[in-house]
Coordinates of C-alpha atoms and ligand atoms in Angstrom, one line a residue:
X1 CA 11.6 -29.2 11.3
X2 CA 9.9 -26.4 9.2
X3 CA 7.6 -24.1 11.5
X4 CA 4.8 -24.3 9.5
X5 CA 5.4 -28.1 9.2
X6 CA 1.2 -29.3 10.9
X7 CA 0.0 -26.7 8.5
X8 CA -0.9 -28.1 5.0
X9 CA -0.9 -25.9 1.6
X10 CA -4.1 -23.8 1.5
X11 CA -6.8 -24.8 -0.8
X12 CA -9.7 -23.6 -2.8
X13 CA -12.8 -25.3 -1.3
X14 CA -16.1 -23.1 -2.0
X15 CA -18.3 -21.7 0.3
X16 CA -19.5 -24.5 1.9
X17 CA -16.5 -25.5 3.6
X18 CA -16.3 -25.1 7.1
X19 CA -12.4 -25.8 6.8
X20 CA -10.4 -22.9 8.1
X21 CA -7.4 -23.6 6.5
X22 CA -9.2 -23.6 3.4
X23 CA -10.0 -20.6 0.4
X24 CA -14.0 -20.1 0.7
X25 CA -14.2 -17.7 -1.8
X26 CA -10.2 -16.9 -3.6
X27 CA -10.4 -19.6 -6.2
X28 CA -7.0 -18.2 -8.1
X29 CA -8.1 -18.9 -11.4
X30 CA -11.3 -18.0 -11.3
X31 CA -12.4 -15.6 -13.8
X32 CA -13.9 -12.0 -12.9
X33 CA -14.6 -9.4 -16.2
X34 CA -12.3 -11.9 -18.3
X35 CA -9.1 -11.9 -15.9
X36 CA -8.2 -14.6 -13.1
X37 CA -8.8 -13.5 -9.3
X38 CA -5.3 -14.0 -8.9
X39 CA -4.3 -11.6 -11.4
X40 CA -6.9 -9.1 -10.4
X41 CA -5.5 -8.9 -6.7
X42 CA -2.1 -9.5 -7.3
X43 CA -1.7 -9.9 -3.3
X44 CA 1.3 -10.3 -1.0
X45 CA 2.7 -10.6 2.1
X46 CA 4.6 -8.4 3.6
X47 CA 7.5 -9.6 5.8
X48 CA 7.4 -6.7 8.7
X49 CA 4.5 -7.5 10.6
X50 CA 4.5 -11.1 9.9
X51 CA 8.5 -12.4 10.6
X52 CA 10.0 -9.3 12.0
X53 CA 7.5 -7.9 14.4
X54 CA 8.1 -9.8 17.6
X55 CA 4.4 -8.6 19.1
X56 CA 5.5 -6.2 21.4
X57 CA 3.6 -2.6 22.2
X58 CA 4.4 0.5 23.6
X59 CA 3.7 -1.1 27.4
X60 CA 4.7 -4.6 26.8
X61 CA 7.5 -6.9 25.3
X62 CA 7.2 -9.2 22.1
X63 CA 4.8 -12.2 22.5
X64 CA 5.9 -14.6 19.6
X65 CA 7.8 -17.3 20.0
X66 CA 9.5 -17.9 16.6
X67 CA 12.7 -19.7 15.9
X68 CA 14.1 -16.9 13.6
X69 CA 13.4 -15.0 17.2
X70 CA 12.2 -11.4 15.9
X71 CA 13.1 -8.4 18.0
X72 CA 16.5 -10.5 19.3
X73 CA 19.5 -8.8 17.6
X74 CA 19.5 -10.9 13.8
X75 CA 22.6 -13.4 12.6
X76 CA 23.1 -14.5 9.0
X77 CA 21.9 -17.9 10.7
X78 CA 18.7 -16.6 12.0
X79 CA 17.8 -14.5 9.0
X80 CA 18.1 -17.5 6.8
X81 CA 15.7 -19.1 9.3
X82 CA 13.5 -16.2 8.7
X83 CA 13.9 -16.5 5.0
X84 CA 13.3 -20.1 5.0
X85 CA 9.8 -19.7 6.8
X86 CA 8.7 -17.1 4.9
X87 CA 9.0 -18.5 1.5
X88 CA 7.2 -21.8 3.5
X89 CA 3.9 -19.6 4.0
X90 CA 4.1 -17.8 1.2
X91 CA 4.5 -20.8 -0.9
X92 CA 1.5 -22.7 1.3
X93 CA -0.7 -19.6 1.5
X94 CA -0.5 -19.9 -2.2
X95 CA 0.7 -16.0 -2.2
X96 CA 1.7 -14.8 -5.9
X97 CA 3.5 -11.8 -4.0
X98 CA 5.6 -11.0 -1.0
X99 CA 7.1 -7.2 0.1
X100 CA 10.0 -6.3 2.1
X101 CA 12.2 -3.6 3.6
X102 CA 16.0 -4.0 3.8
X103 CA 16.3 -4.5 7.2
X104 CA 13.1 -7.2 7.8
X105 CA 15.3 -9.5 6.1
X106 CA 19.0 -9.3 6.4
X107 CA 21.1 -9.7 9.5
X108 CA 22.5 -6.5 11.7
X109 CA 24.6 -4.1 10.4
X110 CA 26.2 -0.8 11.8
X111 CA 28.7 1.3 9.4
X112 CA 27.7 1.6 5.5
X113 CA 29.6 -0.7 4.7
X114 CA 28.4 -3.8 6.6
X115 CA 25.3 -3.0 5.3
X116 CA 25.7 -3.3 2.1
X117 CA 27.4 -6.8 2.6
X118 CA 24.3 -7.7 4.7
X119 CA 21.9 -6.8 2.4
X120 CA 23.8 -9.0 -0.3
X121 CA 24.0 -12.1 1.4
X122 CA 20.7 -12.0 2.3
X123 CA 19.3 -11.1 -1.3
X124 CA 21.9 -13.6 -2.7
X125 CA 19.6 -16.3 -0.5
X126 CA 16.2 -14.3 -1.7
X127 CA 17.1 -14.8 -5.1
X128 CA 17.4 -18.4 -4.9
X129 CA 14.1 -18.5 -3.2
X130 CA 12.5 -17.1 -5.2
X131 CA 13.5 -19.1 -8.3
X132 CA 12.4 -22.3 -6.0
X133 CA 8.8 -20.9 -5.0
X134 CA 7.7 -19.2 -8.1
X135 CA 6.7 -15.8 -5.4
X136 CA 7.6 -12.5 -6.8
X137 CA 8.4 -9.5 -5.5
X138 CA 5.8 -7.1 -5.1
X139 CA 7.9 -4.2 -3.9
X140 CA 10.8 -3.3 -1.5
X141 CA 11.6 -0.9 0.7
X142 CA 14.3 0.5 2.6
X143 CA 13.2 1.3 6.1
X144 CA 14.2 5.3 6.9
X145 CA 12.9 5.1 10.2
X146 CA 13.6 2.4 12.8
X147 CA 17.5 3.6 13.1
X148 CA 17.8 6.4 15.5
X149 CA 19.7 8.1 13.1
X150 CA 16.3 8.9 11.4
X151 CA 14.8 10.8 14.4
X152 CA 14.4 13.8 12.9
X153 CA 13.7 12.5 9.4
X154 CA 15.3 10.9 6.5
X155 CA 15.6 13.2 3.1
X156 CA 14.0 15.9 5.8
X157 CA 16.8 15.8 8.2
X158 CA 18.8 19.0 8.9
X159 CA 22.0 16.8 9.0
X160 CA 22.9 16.3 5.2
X161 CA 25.2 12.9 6.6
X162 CA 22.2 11.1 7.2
X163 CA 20.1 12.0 4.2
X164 CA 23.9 10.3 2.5
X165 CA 22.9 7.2 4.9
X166 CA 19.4 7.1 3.2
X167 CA 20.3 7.6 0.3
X168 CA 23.2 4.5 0.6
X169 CA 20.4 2.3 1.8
X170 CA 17.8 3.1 -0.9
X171 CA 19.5 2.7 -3.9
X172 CA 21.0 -0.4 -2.6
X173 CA 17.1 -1.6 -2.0
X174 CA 16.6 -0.1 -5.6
X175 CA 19.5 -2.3 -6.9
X176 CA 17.9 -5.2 -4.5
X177 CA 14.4 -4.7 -5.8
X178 CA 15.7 -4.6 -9.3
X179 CA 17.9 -7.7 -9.1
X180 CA 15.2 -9.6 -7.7
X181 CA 12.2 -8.8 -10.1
X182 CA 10.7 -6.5 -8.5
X183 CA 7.7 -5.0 -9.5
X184 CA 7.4 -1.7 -7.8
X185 CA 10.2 0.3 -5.3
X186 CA 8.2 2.0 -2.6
X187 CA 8.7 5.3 -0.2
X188 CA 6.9 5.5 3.1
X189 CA 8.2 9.0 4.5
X190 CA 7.4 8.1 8.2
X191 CA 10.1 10.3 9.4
X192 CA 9.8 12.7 6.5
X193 CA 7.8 15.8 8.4
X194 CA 8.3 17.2 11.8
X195 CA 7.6 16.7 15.7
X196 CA 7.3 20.4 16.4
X197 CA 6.6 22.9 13.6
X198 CA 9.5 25.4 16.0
X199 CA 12.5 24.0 15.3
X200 CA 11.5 23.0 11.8
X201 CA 11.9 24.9 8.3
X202 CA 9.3 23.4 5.8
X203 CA 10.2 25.2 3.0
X204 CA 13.9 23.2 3.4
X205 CA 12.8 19.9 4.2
X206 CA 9.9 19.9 1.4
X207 CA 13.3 20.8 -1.2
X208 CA 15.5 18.6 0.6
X209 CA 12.6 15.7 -0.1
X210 CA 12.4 16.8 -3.7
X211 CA 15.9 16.8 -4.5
X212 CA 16.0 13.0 -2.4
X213 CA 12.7 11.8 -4.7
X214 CA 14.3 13.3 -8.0
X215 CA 17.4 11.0 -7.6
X216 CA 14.9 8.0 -6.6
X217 CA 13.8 8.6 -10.5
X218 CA 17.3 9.4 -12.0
X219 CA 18.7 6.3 -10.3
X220 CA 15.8 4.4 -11.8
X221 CA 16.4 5.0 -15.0
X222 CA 20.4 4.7 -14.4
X223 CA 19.5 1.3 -13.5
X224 CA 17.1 0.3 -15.9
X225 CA 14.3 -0.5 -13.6
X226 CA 11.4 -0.6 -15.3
X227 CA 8.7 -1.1 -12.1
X228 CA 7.0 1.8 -10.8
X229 CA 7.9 4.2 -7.8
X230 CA 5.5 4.8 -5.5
X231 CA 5.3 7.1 -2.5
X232 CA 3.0 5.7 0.2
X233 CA 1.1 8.7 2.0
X234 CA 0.4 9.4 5.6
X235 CA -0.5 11.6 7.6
X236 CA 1.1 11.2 10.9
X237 CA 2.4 8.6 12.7
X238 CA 5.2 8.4 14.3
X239 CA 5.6 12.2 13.9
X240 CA 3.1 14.8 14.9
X241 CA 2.5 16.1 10.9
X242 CA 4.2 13.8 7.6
X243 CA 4.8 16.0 4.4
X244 CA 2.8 12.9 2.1
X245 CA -0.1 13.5 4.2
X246 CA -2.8 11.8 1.6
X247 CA -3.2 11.4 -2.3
X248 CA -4.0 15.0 -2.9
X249 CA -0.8 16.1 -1.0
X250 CA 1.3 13.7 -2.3
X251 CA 0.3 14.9 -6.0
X252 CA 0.8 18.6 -4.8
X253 CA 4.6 17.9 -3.8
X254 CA 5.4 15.8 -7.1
X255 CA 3.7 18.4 -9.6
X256 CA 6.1 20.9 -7.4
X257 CA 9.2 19.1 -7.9
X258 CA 7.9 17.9 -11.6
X259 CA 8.0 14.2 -10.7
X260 CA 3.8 13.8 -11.7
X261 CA 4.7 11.3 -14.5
X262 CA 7.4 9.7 -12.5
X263 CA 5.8 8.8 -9.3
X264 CA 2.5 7.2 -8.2
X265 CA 1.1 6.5 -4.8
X266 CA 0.9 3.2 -2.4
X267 CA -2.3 4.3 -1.0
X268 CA -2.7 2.2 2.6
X269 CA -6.4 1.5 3.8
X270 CA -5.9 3.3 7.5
X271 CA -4.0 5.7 6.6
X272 CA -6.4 7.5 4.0
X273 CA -8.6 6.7 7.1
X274 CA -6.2 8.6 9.4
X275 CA -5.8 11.4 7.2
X276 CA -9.6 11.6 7.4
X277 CA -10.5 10.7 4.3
X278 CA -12.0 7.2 3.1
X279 CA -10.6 4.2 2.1
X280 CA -12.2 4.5 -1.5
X281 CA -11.8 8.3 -2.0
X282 CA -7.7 7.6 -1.7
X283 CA -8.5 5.7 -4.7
X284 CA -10.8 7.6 -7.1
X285 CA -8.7 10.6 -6.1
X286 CA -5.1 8.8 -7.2
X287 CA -7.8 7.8 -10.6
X288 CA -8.3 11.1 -11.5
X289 CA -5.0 12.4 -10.8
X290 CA -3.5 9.5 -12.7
X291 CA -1.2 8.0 -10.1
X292 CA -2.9 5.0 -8.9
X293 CA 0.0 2.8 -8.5
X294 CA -0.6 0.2 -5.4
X295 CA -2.8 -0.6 -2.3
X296 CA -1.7 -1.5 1.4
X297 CA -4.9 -3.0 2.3
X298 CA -5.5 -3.2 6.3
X299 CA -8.2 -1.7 8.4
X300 CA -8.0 0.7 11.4
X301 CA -10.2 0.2 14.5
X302 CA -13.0 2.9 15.0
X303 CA -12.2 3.5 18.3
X304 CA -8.7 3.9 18.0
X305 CA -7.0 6.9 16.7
X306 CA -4.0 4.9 15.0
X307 CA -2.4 2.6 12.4
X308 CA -3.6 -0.5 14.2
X309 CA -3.1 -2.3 10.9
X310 CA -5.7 -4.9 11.5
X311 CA -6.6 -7.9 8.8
X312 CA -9.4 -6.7 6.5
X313 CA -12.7 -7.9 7.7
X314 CA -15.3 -6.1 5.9
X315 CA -16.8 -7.2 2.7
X316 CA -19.3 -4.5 1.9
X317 CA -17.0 -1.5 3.2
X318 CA -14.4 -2.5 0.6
X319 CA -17.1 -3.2 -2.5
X320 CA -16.4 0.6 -3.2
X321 CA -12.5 0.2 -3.2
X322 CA -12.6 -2.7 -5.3
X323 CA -15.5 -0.8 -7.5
X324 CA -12.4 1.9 -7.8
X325 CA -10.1 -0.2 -8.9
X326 CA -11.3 -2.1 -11.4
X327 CA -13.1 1.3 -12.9
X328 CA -9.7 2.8 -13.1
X329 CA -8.8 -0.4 -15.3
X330 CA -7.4 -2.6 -12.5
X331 CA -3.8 -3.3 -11.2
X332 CA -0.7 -2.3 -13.9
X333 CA 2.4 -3.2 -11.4
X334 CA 0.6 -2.7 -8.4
X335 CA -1.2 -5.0 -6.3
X336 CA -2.6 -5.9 -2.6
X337 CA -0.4 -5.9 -0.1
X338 CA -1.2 -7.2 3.3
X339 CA 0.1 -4.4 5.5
X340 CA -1.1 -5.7 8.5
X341 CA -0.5 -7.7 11.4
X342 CA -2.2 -10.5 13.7
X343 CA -3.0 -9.3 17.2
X344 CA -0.7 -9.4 20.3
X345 CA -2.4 -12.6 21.4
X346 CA -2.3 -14.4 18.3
X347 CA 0.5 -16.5 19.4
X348 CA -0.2 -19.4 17.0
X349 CA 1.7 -20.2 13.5
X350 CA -1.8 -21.1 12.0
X351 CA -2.9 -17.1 13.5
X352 CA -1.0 -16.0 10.5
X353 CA -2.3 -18.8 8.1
X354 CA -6.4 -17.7 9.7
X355 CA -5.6 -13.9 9.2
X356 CA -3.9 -14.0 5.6
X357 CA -7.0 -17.2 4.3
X358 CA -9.9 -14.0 6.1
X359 CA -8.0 -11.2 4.3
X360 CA -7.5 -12.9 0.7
X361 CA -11.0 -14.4 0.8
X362 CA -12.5 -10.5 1.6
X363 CA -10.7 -9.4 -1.0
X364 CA -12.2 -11.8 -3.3
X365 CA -15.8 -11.2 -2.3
X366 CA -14.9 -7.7 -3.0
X367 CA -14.1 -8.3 -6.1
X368 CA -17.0 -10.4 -7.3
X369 CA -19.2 -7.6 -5.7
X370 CA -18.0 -4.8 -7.3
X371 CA -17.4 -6.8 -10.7
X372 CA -21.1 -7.3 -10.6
X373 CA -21.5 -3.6 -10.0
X374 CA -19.5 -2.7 -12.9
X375 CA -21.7 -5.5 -15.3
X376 CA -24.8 -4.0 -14.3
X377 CA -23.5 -0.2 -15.3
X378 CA -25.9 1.4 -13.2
X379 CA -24.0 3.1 -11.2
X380 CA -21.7 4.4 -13.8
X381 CA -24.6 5.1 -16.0
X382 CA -26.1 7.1 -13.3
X383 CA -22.5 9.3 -12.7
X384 CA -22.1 10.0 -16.2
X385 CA -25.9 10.8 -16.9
X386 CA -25.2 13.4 -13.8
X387 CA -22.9 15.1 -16.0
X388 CA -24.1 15.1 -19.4
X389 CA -25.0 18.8 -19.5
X390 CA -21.3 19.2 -20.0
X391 CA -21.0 16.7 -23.3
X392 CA -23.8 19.3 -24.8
X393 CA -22.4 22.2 -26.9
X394 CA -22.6 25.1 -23.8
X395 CA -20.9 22.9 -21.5
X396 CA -18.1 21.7 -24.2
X397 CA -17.4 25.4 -25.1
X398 CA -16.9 26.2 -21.5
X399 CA -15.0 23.4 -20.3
X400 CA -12.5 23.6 -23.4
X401 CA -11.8 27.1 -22.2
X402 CA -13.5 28.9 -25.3
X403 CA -15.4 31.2 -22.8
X404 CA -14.8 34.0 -20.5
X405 CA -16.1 34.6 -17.0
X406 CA -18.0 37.5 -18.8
X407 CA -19.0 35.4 -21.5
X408 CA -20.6 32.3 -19.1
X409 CA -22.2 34.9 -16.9
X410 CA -23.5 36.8 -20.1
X411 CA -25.3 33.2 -21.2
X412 CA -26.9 32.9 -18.0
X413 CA -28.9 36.5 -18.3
X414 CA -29.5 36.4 -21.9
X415 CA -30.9 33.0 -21.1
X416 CA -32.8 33.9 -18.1
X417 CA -31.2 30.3 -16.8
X418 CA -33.4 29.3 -13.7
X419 CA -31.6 25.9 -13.2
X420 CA -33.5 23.4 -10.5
X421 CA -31.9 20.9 -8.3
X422 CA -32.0 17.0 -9.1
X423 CA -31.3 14.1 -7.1
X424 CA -28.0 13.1 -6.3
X425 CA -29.7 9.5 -6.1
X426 CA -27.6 8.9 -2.8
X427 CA -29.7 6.1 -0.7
X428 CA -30.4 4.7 -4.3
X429 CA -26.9 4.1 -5.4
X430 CA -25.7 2.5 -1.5
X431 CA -28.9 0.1 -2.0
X432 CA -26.6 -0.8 -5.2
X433 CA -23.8 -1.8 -2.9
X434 CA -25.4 -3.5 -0.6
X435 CA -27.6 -5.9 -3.4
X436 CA -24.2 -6.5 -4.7
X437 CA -23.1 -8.6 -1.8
Ligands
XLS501 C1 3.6 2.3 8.0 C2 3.7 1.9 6.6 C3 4.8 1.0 6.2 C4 5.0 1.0 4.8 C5 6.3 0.5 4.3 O1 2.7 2.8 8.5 O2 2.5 1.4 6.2 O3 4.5 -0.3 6.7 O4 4.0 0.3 4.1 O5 7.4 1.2 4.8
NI502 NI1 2.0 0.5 4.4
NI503 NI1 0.7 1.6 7.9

């Protein structure tokens, strides 16, 4: 008996339907601006919060009970169960894409070398799922920051034996991802920053990391992976301050260690939020910098200062992230992942069919919002009309770096420039938003 076995595969049904097993709004090959929905979002699962979280929180224990049994210490015999209900919702949900760390999937482990026979087995079984189901990989992952061995850090530890563990497990994940189809290898540096700035030496670490993310890349091209690494930034959580504190950051470090053409970013919903930044500006910022590689899409709570990792809820909040995306040309390996997780209390196998259906389906009114947007080219008519004083020949000659500091200021008294303010347009352009919806 499957665990998903009362739950039927999830359809397509329109807006109408009152079903909620049912797609209201995803209709997979619908097309948007010439390109399916399923190919514009590119979703996935991801196999943390959804089979290996066990629904426990800092005060109390795990409330699911699953038959792969998450949080109990993990057999070959109940990660196959695992690995035989994933690929079950996956394959109902409809889901083109799944994501993983090492150690969601495979059984326990303790010395180097029983990991890598672990991870193995387990990807020997993935491999074979895959072929069945038709899901791909979106990315993996190796997880630097359960073990306690990671306490104080991964790359960023002062102990150069367990920066050799991290190393051991990532490019066995890179092999992993690689073997498997993978379409992106990802970094989250959760451990990669520091509890307490006095016993810490940032100027270390930071090269430590650099040396760690410059083998990432020489190991990529070693093993002729051709998918995309991406760092996924943070700003804190679990440790008090994270080195790949937001896209900006994250770009600061790679220019640095001259990994800019080499690396992107995984930019995660709540924590651009976390970092006290928005949602979209992660985006347009990882646009302009030209490293917009993936999205963890999620929501945070208002009133909570953490990485609740809640389902995405809110169609006219994530118009502008979609309206990013698709400006910036769309998805090239990257895609949506659903990094987030079903409350404590939703103890049900359909609570994960409900949360994945509302996520996908927000997603997809998103994205018929913001296409819409993008059609109507008011909004970017309006930006680039803002700045067309610098297409004109003063503009061109200072921007091209023709002019001195002497020379600008010079124009501005020989022309007597008395330059007067215009409007920014701001309640004009979120009235756009909303009559997108
Ligand atoms: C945690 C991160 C993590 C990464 C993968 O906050 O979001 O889930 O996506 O390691
Ligand atoms: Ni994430
Ligand atoms: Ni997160």
């Amino acid at each position: 008996m499957s665990y998903f076995a009362d739950i039927p595969k999830i359809a397509f049904e329109g807006g109408q339907s009152t079903n909620p097993l049912a797609y209201r709004y995803y209709d997979a090959d619908r097309l948007v601006l010439g390109k399916s929905m399923r190919d514009h979002l590119r979703w996935a699962v991801c196999y943390w919060h959804t089979f290996a979280w066990p629904g426990n929180d800092i005060f109390g224990a795990g409330t699911f009970d699953r038959p792969w049994k998450p949080g109990e210490p993990v057999s070959r015999e109940l990660a196959g169960i695992k690995l035989n209900a994933a690929f079950e919702m996956f394959d109902k949900l409809g889901a083109p894409f799944y994501c993983f760390h090492d150690v969601d999937a495979m059984a326990d482990h303790d010395d180097p070398a029983s990991y890598t026979r672990e991870l193995d087995a387990i990807v020997d079984k993935m491999e074979g799922k895959i072929a069945e189901t038709g899901v791909s990989l979106l990315w993996g992952t190796a997880n630097l920051f359960s073990h306690p061995r990671y306490a104080a850090g991964a790359a960023t530890n002062p102990d150069p034996d367990v920066f050799a563990w991290a190393a051991h497990q990532v490019r066995s994940m890179m092999g992993a991802t690689h073997r498997l189809g993978g379409a992106n290898y990802v970094l989250w540096g959760g451990r990669e920053g520091y509890d307490t700035i006095l016993n810490t030496d940032i100027g270390k670490e930071l090269d430590q990391f650099g040396r760690f993310m410059t083998m990432v890349v020489e190991h990529k091209h070693k093993i002729g992976f051709d998918g995309a690494i991406l760092i996924e930034p943070k700003p804190h959580e679990p440790t008090k301050h994270q080195y790949d504190r937001d896209t900006a950051t994250v770009y600061g470090f790679l220019k640095r260690y001259g990994l800019e053409d080499e690396v992107k970013v995984n930019i995660e919903a709540n924590h651009a939020t976390l970092a006290g930044n928005s949602f979209e500006h992660e985006i347009a910022t990882a646009n302009a910098l030209d490293i917009m590689g993936s999205i963890d899409i999620n929501r945070g709570d208002p009133q909570n200062g953490w990485d609740t990792d809640q389902f995405p809820n809110n169609v006219p909040d994530l118009t502008p992230v979609m309206y990013y995306v698709l400006q910036g040309g769309g998805f090239d390996t990257g895609g949506f992942n659903f990094d987030a997780k079903i409350r404590r209390q939703s103890v049900d196998a359909e609570d994960l069919f409900y949360a994945h259906i509302g996520g996908v389906d927000v997603l997809a009114r998103a994205l018929l919002a913001a296409a819409s947007l993008i059609e109507a080219g008011e909004l970017s008519g309006f930006v680039e009309e803002r700045y067309s004083g610098w297409s004109d020949a003063f503009g061109r000659k200072v921007i091209s770096g023709e002019m001195s500091l002497d020379q600008v200021g010079d124009h501005a008294v020989e022309q007597g420039l008395m330059p007067k303010p215009k409007s920014g347009r701001q309640e004009h352009l979120e009235n756009l938003i909303n009559r997108s919806q």
